[in-house]
JSON list of C-alpha atoms in Angstrom, two decimals:
[
{"chain": "A", "resi": 12, "resn": "UNK", "atom": "CA", "xyz": [-0.01, 0.00, 0.02]},
{"chain": "A", "resi": 13, "resn": "UNK", "atom": "CA", "xyz": [2.74, 2.41, 0.97]},
{"chain": "A", "resi": 14, "resn": "UNK", "atom": "CA", "xyz": [4.76, 1.68, -2.18]},
{"chain": "A", "resi": 15, "resn": "UNK", "atom": "CA", "xyz": [1.67, 2.21, -4.39]},
{"chain": "A", "resi": 16, "resn": "UNK", "atom": "CA", "xyz": [1.11, 5.62, -2.76]},
{"chain": "A", "resi": 17, "resn": "UNK", "atom": "CA", "xyz": [4.75, 6.56, -3.26]},
{"chain": "A", "resi": 18, "resn": "UNK", "atom": "CA", "xyz": [4.60, 5.44, -6.92]},
{"chain": "A", "resi": 19, "resn": "UNK", "atom": "CA", "xyz": [1.45, 7.46, -7.48]},
{"chain": "A", "resi": 20, "resn": "UNK", "atom": "CA", "xyz": [2.97, 10.56, -5.92]},
{"chain": "A", "resi": 21, "resn": "UNK", "atom": "CA", "xyz": [6.14, 10.10, -8.00]},
{"chain": "A", "resi": 22, "resn": "UNK", "atom": "CA", "xyz": [4.08, 9.75, -11.17]},
{"chain": "A", "resi": 23, "resn": "UNK", "atom": "CA", "xyz": [2.03, 12.85, -10.36]},
{"chain": "A", "resi": 24, "resn": "UNK", "atom": "CA", "xyz": [5.21, 14.83, -9.72]},
{"chain": "A", "resi": 25, "resn": "UNK", "atom": "CA", "xyz": [6.81, 13.62, -12.93]},
{"chain": "A", "resi": 26, "resn": "UNK", "atom": "CA", "xyz": [3.75, 14.53, -14.95]},
{"chain": "A", "resi": 27, "resn": "UNK", "atom": "CA", "xyz": [3.81, 18.05, -13.49]},
{"chain": "A", "resi": 28, "resn": "UNK", "atom": "CA", "xyz": [7.51, 18.36, -14.28]},
{"chain": "A", "resi": 29, "resn": "UNK", "atom": "CA", "xyz": [7.01, 17.20, -17.85]},
{"chain": "A", "resi": 30, "resn": "UNK", "atom": "CA", "xyz": [4.11, 19.65, -18.24]},
{"chain": "A", "resi": 31, "resn": "UNK", "atom": "CA", "xyz": [6.35, 22.54, -17.12]},
{"chain": "A", "resi": 32, "resn": "UNK", "atom": "CA", "xyz": [9.13, 21.48, -19.46]},
{"chain": "A", "resi": 33, "resn": "UNK", "atom": "CA", "xyz": [6.73, 21.35, -22.34]},
{"chain": "A", "resi": 34, "resn": "UNK", "atom": "CA", "xyz": [5.81, 25.07, -22.01]},
{"chain": "A", "resi": 35, "resn": "UNK", "atom": "CA", "xyz": [9.39, 26.36, -21.94]},
{"chain": "A", "resi": 36, "resn": "UNK", "atom": "CA", "xyz": [10.62, 27.80, -25.19]},
{"chain": "A", "resi": 37, "resn": "UNK", "atom": "CA", "xyz": [10.21, 30.69, -27.59]},
{"chain": "A", "resi": 38, "resn": "UNK", "atom": "CA", "xyz": [6.60, 31.46, -28.29]},
{"chain": "A", "resi": 39, "resn": "UNK", "atom": "CA", "xyz": [6.13, 32.67, -31.84]},
{"chain": "A", "resi": 40, "resn": "UNK", "atom": "CA", "xyz": [3.08, 34.35, -33.34]},
{"chain": "A", "resi": 41, "resn": "UNK", "atom": "CA", "xyz": [2.11, 36.87, -36.03]},
{"chain": "A", "resi": 42, "resn": "UNK", "atom": "CA", "xyz": [1.81, 40.66, -35.59]},
{"chain": "A", "resi": 43, "resn": "UNK", "atom": "CA", "xyz": [0.52, 42.75, -38.57]},
{"chain": "A", "resi": 44, "resn": "UNK", "atom": "CA", "xyz": [1.15, 39.82, -40.88]},
{"chain": "A", "resi": 45, "resn": "UNK", "atom": "CA", "xyz": [4.81, 39.31, -39.88]},
{"chain": "A", "resi": 46, "resn": "UNK", "atom": "CA", "xyz": [6.22, 36.48, -37.72]},
{"chain": "A", "resi": 47, "resn": "UNK", "atom": "CA", "xyz": [7.57, 37.59, -34.35]},
{"chain": "A", "resi": 48, "resn": "UNK", "atom": "CA", "xyz": [9.03, 36.07, -31.21]},
{"chain": "A", "resi": 49, "resn": "UNK", "atom": "CA", "xyz": [8.59, 37.29, -27.65]},
{"chain": "A", "resi": 50, "resn": "UNK", "atom": "CA", "xyz": [11.55, 39.42, -26.46]},
{"chain": "A", "resi": 51, "resn": "UNK", "atom": "CA", "xyz": [13.02, 37.83, -23.35]},
{"chain": "A", "resi": 52, "resn": "UNK", "atom": "CA", "xyz": [15.04, 40.93, -22.49]},
{"chain": "A", "resi": 53, "resn": "UNK", "atom": "CA", "xyz": [14.22, 44.46, -23.58]},
{"chain": "A", "resi": 54, "resn": "UNK", "atom": "CA", "xyz": [17.13, 47.00, -23.68]},
{"chain": "A", "resi": 55, "resn": "UNK", "atom": "CA", "xyz": [17.04, 49.52, -20.81]},
{"chain": "A", "resi": 56, "resn": "UNK", "atom": "CA", "xyz": [17.38, 52.66, -22.95]},
{"chain": "A", "resi": 57, "resn": "UNK", "atom": "CA", "xyz": [15.09, 51.51, -25.77]},
{"chain": "A", "resi": 58, "resn": "UNK", "atom": "CA", "xyz": [13.39, 54.90, -25.91]},
{"chain": "A", "resi": 59, "resn": "UNK", "atom": "CA", "xyz": [16.71, 56.48, -26.94]},
{"chain": "A", "resi": 60, "resn": "UNK", "atom": "CA", "xyz": [17.05, 54.11, -29.90]},
{"chain": "A", "resi": 61, "resn": "UNK", "atom": "CA", "xyz": [15.96, 55.07, -33.46]},
{"chain": "A", "resi": 62, "resn": "UNK", "atom": "CA", "xyz": [12.28, 54.54, -33.91]},
{"chain": "A", "resi": 63, "resn": "UNK", "atom": "CA", "xyz": [9.68, 54.46, -36.69]},
{"chain": "A", "resi": 64, "resn": "UNK", "atom": "CA", "xyz": [5.93, 54.80, -36.43]},
{"chain": "A", "resi": 65, "resn": "UNK", "atom": "CA", "xyz": [4.70, 51.45, -37.67]},
{"chain": "A", "resi": 66, "resn": "UNK", "atom": "CA", "xyz": [1.04, 50.34, -37.75]},
{"chain": "A", "resi": 67, "resn": "UNK", "atom": "CA", "xyz": [-0.24, 52.15, -34.68]},
{"chain": "A", "resi": 68, "resn": "UNK", "atom": "CA", "xyz": [2.85, 52.42, -32.45]},
{"chain": "A", "resi": 69, "resn": "UNK", "atom": "CA", "xyz": [6.61, 52.84, -32.66]},
{"chain": "A", "resi": 70, "resn": "UNK", "atom": "CA", "xyz": [9.07, 50.09, -33.62]},
{"chain": "A", "resi": 71, "resn": "UNK", "atom": "CA", "xyz": [12.59, 50.53, -32.15]},
{"chain": "A", "resi": 72, "resn": "UNK", "atom": "CA", "xyz": [15.84, 49.55, -33.92]},
{"chain": "A", "resi": 73, "resn": "UNK", "atom": "CA", "xyz": [18.34, 48.06, -31.47]},
{"chain": "A", "resi": 74, "resn": "UNK", "atom": "CA", "xyz": [21.45, 46.25, -32.73]},
{"chain": "A", "resi": 75, "resn": "UNK", "atom": "CA", "xyz": [19.87, 45.44, -36.09]},
{"chain": "A", "resi": 76, "resn": "UNK", "atom": "CA", "xyz": [16.65, 44.03, -34.60]},
{"chain": "A", "resi": 77, "resn": "UNK", "atom": "CA", "xyz": [13.23, 45.66, -34.48]},
{"chain": "A", "resi": 78, "resn": "UNK", "atom": "CA", "xyz": [11.51, 45.68, -31.06]},
{"chain": "A", "resi": 79, "resn": "UNK", "atom": "CA", "xyz": [7.77, 46.28, -31.11]},
{"chain": "A", "resi": 80, "resn": "UNK", "atom": "CA", "xyz": [5.40, 46.70, -28.16]},
{"chain": "A", "resi": 81, "resn": "UNK", "atom": "CA", "xyz": [2.15, 44.73, -28.16]},
{"chain": "A", "resi": 82, "resn": "UNK", "atom": "CA", "xyz": [-0.61, 43.88, -25.68]},
{"chain": "A", "resi": 83, "resn": "UNK", "atom": "CA", "xyz": [1.23, 40.67, -24.87]},
{"chain": "A", "resi": 84, "resn": "UNK", "atom": "CA", "xyz": [4.58, 42.43, -24.27]},
{"chain": "A", "resi": 85, "resn": "UNK", "atom": "CA", "xyz": [7.59, 43.25, -26.39]},
{"chain": "A", "resi": 86, "resn": "UNK", "atom": "CA", "xyz": [8.28, 41.23, -29.53]},
{"chain": "A", "resi": 87, "resn": "UNK", "atom": "CA", "xyz": [11.08, 41.04, -32.09]},
{"chain": "A", "resi": 88, "resn": "UNK", "atom": "CA", "xyz": [10.34, 40.74, -35.80]},
{"chain": "A", "resi": 89, "resn": "UNK", "atom": "CA", "xyz": [11.77, 37.55, -37.33]},
{"chain": "A", "resi": 90, "resn": "UNK", "atom": "CA", "xyz": [11.01, 38.82, -40.84]},
{"chain": "A", "resi": 91, "resn": "UNK", "atom": "CA", "xyz": [11.72, 42.50, -41.30]},
{"chain": "A", "resi": 92, "resn": "UNK", "atom": "CA", "xyz": [8.80, 44.47, -42.75]},
{"chain": "A", "resi": 93, "resn": "UNK", "atom": "CA", "xyz": [9.58, 46.48, -45.95]},
{"chain": "A", "resi": 94, "resn": "UNK", "atom": "CA", "xyz": [8.80, 49.84, -44.31]},
{"chain": "A", "resi": 95, "resn": "UNK", "atom": "CA", "xyz": [11.24, 49.13, -41.50]},
{"chain": "A", "resi": 96, "resn": "UNK", "atom": "CA", "xyz": [13.88, 47.77, -43.88]},
{"chain": "A", "resi": 97, "resn": "UNK", "atom": "CA", "xyz": [13.77, 51.00, -45.93]},
{"chain": "A", "resi": 98, "resn": "UNK", "atom": "CA", "xyz": [14.26, 53.07, -42.78]},
{"chain": "A", "resi": 99, "resn": "UNK", "atom": "CA", "xyz": [17.15, 50.90, -41.54]},
{"chain": "A", "resi": 100, "resn": "UNK", "atom": "CA", "xyz": [18.94, 51.18, -44.89]},
{"chain": "A", "resi": 101, "resn": "UNK", "atom": "CA", "xyz": [18.63, 54.98, -44.98]},
{"chain": "A", "resi": 102, "resn": "UNK", "atom": "CA", "xyz": [19.25, 55.67, -41.24]},
{"chain": "A", "resi": 103, "resn": "UNK", "atom": "CA", "xyz": [22.47, 57.45, -40.40]},
{"chain": "A", "resi": 104, "resn": "UNK", "atom": "CA", "xyz": [23.47, 57.96, -36.80]},
{"chain": "A", "resi": 105, "resn": "UNK", "atom": "CA", "xyz": [23.86, 61.69, -36.19]},
{"chain": "A", "resi": 106, "resn": "UNK", "atom": "CA", "xyz": [27.11, 62.85, -34.58]},
{"chain": "A", "resi": 107, "resn": "UNK", "atom": "CA", "xyz": [26.94, 63.59, -30.91]},
{"chain": "A", "resi": 108, "resn": "UNK", "atom": "CA", "xyz": [26.36, 67.25, -30.04]},
{"chain": "A", "resi": 109, "resn": "UNK", "atom": "CA", "xyz": [29.31, 68.87, -28.26]},
{"chain": "A", "resi": 110, "resn": "UNK", "atom": "CA", "xyz": [28.90, 72.49, -27.18]},
{"chain": "A", "resi": 111, "resn": "UNK", "atom": "CA", "xyz": [31.70, 74.86, -28.30]},
{"chain": "A", "resi": 112, "resn": "UNK", "atom": "CA", "xyz": [31.80, 76.64, -24.98]},
{"chain": "A", "resi": 113, "resn": "UNK", "atom": "CA", "xyz": [30.81, 75.87, -21.48]},
{"chain": "A", "resi": 114, "resn": "UNK", "atom": "CA", "xyz": [27.16, 76.70, -20.82]},
{"chain": "A", "resi": 115, "resn": "UNK", "atom": "CA", "xyz": [26.28, 79.08, -18.01]},
{"chain": "A", "resi": 116, "resn": "UNK", "atom": "CA", "xyz": [23.30, 80.96, -16.65]},
{"chain": "A", "resi": 117, "resn": "UNK", "atom": "CA", "xyz": [22.19, 83.98, -18.65]},
{"chain": "A", "resi": 118, "resn": "UNK", "atom": "CA", "xyz": [23.55, 87.29, -17.49]},
{"chain": "A", "resi": 119, "resn": "UNK", "atom": "CA", "xyz": [21.09, 89.62, -15.80]},
{"chain": "A", "resi": 120, "resn": "UNK", "atom": "CA", "xyz": [20.40, 92.85, -17.66]},
{"chain": "A", "resi": 121, "resn": "UNK", "atom": "CA", "xyz": [20.55, 96.19, -15.91]},
{"chain": "A", "resi": 122, "resn": "UNK", "atom": "CA", "xyz": [17.43, 97.00, -14.05]},
{"chain": "A", "resi": 123, "resn": "UNK", "atom": "CA", "xyz": [15.22, 99.83, -15.30]},
{"chain": "A", "resi": 124, "resn": "UNK", "atom": "CA", "xyz": [13.48, 101.74, -12.55]},
{"chain": "A", "resi": 125, "resn": "UNK", "atom": "CA", "xyz": [10.24, 103.59, -12.97]},
{"chain": "A", "resi": 126, "resn": "UNK", "atom": "CA", "xyz": [10.46, 107.17, -11.94]},
{"chain": "A", "resi": 127, "resn": "UNK", "atom": "CA", "xyz": [7.10, 109.03, -11.69]},
{"chain": "A", "resi": 128, "resn": "UNK", "atom": "CA", "xyz": [7.02, 112.63, -13.01]}
]
């Protein structure tokens, strides 16, 4: 009796473990007619990356991959849409702005006083 209970508990635990292992992996689906995969990690400074307005929201270009926010979370396009490809091919990173002189507070002008007559 005891060994039958132990075997049943072991079988139940093994079936739960197998069920968990079956769900692990990249979930792929389609967004706007293009195959995508769920982004496991989203870059911290993604808002500072080049972006293009694409079908209702912005797509961000990070290290040659397009990140796109959806209701299910961030996704990465597996197949690059033509609109995004055109932007990527014409995008040029602008040089970083360096001021010529050190910035300071504006100087105060001389005060004009009102003198009644």
